[in-house]
Structures are given as structure tokens and as C-alpha cells.
Short mmCIF file of C-alpha atoms in Angstrom, two decimals:
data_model
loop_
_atom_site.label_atom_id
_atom_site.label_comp_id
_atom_site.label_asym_id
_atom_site.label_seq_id
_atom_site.Cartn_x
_atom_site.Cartn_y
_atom_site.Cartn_z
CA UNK A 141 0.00 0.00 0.00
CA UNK A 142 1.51 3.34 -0.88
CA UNK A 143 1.69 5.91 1.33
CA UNK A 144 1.51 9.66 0.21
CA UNK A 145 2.22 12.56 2.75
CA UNK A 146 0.99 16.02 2.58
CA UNK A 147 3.85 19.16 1.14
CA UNK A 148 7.06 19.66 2.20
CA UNK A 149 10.25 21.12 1.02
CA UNK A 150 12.64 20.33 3.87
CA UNK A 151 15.97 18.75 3.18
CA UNK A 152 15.69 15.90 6.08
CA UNK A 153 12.17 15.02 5.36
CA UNK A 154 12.34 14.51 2.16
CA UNK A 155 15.19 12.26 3.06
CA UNK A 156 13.34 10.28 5.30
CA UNK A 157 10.74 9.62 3.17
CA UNK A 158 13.05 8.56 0.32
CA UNK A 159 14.39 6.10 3.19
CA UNK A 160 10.87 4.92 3.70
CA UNK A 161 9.37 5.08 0.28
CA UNK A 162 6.72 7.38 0.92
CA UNK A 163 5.67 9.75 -1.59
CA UNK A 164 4.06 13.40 -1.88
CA UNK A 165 0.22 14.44 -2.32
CA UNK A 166 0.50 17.80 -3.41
CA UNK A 167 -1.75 20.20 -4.73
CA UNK A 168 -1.71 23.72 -6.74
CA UNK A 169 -1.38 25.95 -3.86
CA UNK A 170 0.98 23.80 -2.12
CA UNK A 171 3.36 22.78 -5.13
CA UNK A 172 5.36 25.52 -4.68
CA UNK A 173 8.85 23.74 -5.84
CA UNK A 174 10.22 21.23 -8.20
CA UNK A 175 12.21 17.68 -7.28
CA UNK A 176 15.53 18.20 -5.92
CA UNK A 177 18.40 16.17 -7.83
CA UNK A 178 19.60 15.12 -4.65
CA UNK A 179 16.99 14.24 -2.87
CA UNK A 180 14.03 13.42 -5.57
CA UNK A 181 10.48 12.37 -4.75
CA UNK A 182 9.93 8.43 -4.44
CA UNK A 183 6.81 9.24 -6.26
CA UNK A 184 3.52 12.10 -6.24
CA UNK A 185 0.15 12.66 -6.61
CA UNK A 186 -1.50 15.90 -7.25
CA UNK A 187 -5.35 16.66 -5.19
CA UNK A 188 -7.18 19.32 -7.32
CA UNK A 189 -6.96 21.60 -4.28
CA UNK A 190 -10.92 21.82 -3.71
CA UNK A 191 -11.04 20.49 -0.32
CA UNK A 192 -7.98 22.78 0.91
CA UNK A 193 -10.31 25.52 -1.18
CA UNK A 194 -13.33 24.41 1.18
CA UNK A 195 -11.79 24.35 4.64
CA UNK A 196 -9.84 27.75 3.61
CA UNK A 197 -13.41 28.61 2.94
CA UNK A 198 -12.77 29.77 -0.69
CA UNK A 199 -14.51 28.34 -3.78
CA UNK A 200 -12.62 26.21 -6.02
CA UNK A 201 -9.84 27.71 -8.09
CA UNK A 202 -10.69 26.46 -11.55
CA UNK A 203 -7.64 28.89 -13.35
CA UNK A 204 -5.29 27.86 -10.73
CA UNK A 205 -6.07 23.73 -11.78
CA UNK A 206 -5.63 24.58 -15.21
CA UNK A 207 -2.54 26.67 -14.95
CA UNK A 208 -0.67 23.58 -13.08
CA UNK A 209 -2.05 21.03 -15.42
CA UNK A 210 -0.88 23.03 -18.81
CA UNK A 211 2.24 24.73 -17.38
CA UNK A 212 3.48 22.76 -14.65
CA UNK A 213 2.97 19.96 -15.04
CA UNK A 214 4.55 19.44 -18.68
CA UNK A 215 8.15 20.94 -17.15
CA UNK A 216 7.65 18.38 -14.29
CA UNK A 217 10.42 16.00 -13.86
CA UNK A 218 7.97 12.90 -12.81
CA UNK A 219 4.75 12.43 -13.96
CA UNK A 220 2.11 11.96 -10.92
CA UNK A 221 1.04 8.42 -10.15
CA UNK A 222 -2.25 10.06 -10.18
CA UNK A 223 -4.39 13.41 -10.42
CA UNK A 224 -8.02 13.80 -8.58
CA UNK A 225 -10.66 15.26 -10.70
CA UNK A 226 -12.36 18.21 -9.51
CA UNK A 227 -15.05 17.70 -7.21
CA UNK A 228 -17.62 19.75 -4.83
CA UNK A 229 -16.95 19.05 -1.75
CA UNK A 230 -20.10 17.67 0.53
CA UNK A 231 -21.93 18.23 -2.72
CA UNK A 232 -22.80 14.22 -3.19
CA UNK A 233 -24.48 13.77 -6.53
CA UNK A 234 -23.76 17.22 -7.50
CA UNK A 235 -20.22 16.85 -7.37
CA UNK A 236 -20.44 13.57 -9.37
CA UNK A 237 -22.15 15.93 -12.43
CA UNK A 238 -19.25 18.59 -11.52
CA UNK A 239 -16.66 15.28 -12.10
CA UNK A 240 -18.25 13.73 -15.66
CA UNK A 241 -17.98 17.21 -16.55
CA UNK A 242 -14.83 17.67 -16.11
CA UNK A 243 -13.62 14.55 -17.49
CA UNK A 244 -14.75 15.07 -20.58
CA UNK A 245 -12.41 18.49 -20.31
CA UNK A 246 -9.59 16.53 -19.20
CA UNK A 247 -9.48 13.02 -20.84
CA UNK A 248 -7.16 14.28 -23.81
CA UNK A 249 -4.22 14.97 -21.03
CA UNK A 250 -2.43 11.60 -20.40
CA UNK A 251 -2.52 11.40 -16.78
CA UNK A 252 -4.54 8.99 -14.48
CA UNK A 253 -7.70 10.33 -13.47
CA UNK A 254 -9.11 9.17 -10.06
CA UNK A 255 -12.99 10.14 -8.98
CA UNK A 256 -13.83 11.49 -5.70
CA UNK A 257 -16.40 9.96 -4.24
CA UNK A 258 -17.98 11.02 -0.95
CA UNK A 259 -21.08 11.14 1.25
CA UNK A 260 -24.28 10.71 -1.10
CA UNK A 261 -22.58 8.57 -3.34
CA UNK A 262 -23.74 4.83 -4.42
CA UNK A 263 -21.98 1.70 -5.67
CA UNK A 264 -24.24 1.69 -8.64
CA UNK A 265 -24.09 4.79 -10.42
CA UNK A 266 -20.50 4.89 -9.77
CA UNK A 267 -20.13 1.69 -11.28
CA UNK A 268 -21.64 2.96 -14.51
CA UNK A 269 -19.47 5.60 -15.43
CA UNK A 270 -16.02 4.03 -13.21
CA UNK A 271 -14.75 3.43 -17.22
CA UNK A 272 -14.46 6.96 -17.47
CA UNK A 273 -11.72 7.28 -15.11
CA UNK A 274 -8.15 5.56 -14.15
CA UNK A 275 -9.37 4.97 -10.30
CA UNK A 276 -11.24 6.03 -7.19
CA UNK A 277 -9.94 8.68 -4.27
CA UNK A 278 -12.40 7.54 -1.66
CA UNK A 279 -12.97 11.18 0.04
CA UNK A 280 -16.16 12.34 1.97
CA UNK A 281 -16.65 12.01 6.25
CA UNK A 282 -14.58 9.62 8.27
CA UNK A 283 -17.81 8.07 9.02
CA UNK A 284 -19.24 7.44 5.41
CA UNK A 285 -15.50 6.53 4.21
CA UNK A 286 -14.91 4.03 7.12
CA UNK A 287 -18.76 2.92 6.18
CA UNK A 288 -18.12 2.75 3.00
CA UNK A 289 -14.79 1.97 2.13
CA UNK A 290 -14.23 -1.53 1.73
CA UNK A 291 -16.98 -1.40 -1.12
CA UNK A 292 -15.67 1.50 -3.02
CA UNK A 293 -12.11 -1.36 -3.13
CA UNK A 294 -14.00 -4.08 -4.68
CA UNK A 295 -15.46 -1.66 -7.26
CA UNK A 296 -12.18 -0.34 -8.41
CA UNK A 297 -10.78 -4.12 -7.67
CA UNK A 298 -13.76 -5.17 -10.32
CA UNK A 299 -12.85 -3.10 -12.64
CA UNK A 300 -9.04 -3.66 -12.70
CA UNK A 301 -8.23 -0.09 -11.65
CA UNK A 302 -6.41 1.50 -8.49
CA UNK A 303 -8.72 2.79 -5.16
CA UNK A 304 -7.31 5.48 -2.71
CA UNK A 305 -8.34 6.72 0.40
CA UNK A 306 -7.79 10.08 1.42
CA UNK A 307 -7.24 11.69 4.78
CA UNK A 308 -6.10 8.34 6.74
CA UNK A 309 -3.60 9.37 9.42
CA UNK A 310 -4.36 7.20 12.39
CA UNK A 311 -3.37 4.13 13.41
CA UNK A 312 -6.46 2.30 13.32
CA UNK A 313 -7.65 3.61 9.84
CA UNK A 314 -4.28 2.55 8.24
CA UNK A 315 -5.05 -0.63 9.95
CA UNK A 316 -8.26 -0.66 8.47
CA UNK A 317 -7.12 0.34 5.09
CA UNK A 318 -4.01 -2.13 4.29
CA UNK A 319 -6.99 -4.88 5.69
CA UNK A 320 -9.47 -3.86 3.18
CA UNK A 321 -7.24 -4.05 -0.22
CA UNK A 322 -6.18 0.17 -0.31
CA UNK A 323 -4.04 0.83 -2.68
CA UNK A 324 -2.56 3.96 -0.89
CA UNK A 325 -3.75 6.20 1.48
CA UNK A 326 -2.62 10.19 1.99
CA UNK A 327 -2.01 12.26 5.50
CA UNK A 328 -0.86 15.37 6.27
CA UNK A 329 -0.82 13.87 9.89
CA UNK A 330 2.81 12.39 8.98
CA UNK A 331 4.74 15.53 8.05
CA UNK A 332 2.57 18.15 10.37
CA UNK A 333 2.57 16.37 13.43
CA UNK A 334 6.52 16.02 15.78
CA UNK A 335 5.24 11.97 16.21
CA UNK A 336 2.79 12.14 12.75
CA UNK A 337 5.59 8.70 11.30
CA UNK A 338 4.76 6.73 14.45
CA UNK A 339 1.38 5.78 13.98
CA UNK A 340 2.18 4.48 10.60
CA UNK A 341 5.09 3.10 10.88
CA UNK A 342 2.92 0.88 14.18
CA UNK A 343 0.64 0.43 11.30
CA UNK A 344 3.36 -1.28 9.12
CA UNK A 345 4.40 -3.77 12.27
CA UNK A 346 0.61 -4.73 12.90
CA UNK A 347 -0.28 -5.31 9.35
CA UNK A 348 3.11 -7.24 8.21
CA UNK A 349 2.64 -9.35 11.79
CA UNK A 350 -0.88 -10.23 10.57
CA UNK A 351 -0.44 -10.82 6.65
#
């Protein structure tokens, strides 16, 4: 299971997650520099930036997405494992219109698209238009997602594509995720936190003693 941790630029973490072979979950506002040479990103994934947009308590940056996607990104030195559609945050079946919408903008760019799905959301009529998209970033309440998450796997799983899960930075949801078939998970617990490693790395032990 992969294991992506929220933005930084610091010489010594970047280091220890090379060591580790964690990667980066970045998004527009916060990809503010480029791989270093000496110490390069293991690997990356870039949100669309609507939920930092929604807890900032600003709308969604639509020129800002684009700007990263056509300028950025091509002068990139690694390509993103993955990039999250944009979504509406707590918007349930509106935000899946917002998504097929925006697929349709974006499926000439050869990147993997993954589809947000949250709170409101059902197997079914995600499982009609899953062929639109490269995978599924399982976002939404802890609640729903801890509900809910196991399913949204054995969708992806069905299909042959990739399922992530967002926002899982304590022990027992990393648990919970490597048990359920996650393909990565993302935290800004790890890199924010003085002891944000030691919950996952407990998480590592627990899982490996059980598999």
C-alpha cells in the first residue's frame, strides 16, 4: 500500500521519506517547488486543491487547476502516479455531475484520473461511469468513508483499476485500510505532526505481523 504525505520542502524530510518510500500528495497551492536532484520524490500525486479551497473557505480555483495542469505539469520531472478530478466538496451527486464534466475536459491529457467519491454517493451509479476514469480517491466524512470503504475497493478491484483513500492518518484507519485491499492512502498527519511517522510506521508492524 503506498503511502503519500501532505507538502514539504525540507531537506531531512524529504530524506526520510526517500528512506521509507513514501511519496508526496500535493496540490496547486501547495506545489510551490520542483524535485531536488539530490533528494528526488519516491513518487507524487496531485489533489485538485478543492477540499484545501473548502476548509480555507474559498470556492474552487478552476484557473489555478488549469494553470498547473498546462504549465506545470509538462516541465515536471515525474509524472504523478495520479491526479483527482475536480469535485464539490459535501456536494454528493452534484459533485459527481461537476466530475463527468470535467472529465470530458480533461481526458485528452495523459494522466490517471481518479474520482472522488464522498457522502451521497452509491456503488451503482458509480459503477456505470467508473470506465471513465483511471481509479477512485475515496474522500467524503470519516464516518461514510470508514462505512463505505471496503466497497468503493472491490469496485475499483472489479474493474481492474487503483482505489485510494484520502485523509487516513491514524493508526487504526491505516489498519483498516491495508486490511481492506487500499491501494494507498494520503495524510498530512505524517509531516505536520513532531510523532505524525509513528502511527504508521505501528501500522506497518501490525499489518506485516498479521499478513
Amino acid at each position: 500500500m503506498k503511502v503519500y504525505c501532505g507538502s514539504t520542502a525540507g531537506v531531512g524530510m524529504l530524506t526520510y521519506l526517500k528512506k521509507k518510500d513514501y511519496g508526496l500528495m500535493l496540490n496547486p497551492l501547495s506545489w510551490k517547488y520542483s524535485q531536488n536532484s539530490v533528494f528526488p520524490w519516491q513518487y507524487w500525486a496531485l489533489d485538485n486543491g478543492a477540499y484545501k479551497a473548502y476548509t480555507d473557505g474559498m470556492e474552487f480555483d478552476e484557473n489555478r487547476f488549469l494553470k498547473t495542469l498546462y504549465e506545470k505539469l509538462p516541465k515536471s520531472e515525474m509524472v504523478p502516479d495520479f491526479i483527482v478530478v475536480p469535485d464539490l466538496v459535501g456536494k454528493g451527486q452534484e459533485s459527481l455531475t461537476f466530475s463527468l464534466k470535467w472529465i470530458e475536459k480533461l481526458k485528452g491529457l495523459i494522466y490517471n484520473w481518479y474520482l472522488a467519491v464522498q457522502d451521497g454517493m452509491e456503488i451503482d451509479e458509480i459503477e456505470k461511469v467508473i470506465d471513465k476514469f483511471d481509479g477512485i480517491f475515496v474522500g467524503g466524512t470519516v464516518k461514510w468513508k470508514v462505512k463505505t470503504g471496503e466497497y468503493w475497493v472491490k469496485l475499483a478491484h472489479k474493474h481492474s483499476k487503483p482505489c485510494h483513500i484520502g485523509r487516513v492518518g491514524v493508526f487504526k484507519r491505516i489498519v483498516w485500510a491495508k486490511r481492506i485491499g487500499a491501494d494507498s492512502i494520503d495524510s498530512t498527519n505524517f509531516v505536520r505532526n513532531p510523532d505524525g511517522f509513528r502511527p504508521l510506521e505501528s501500522a506497518k508492524v501490525q499489518t506485516t505481523l498479521e499478513a
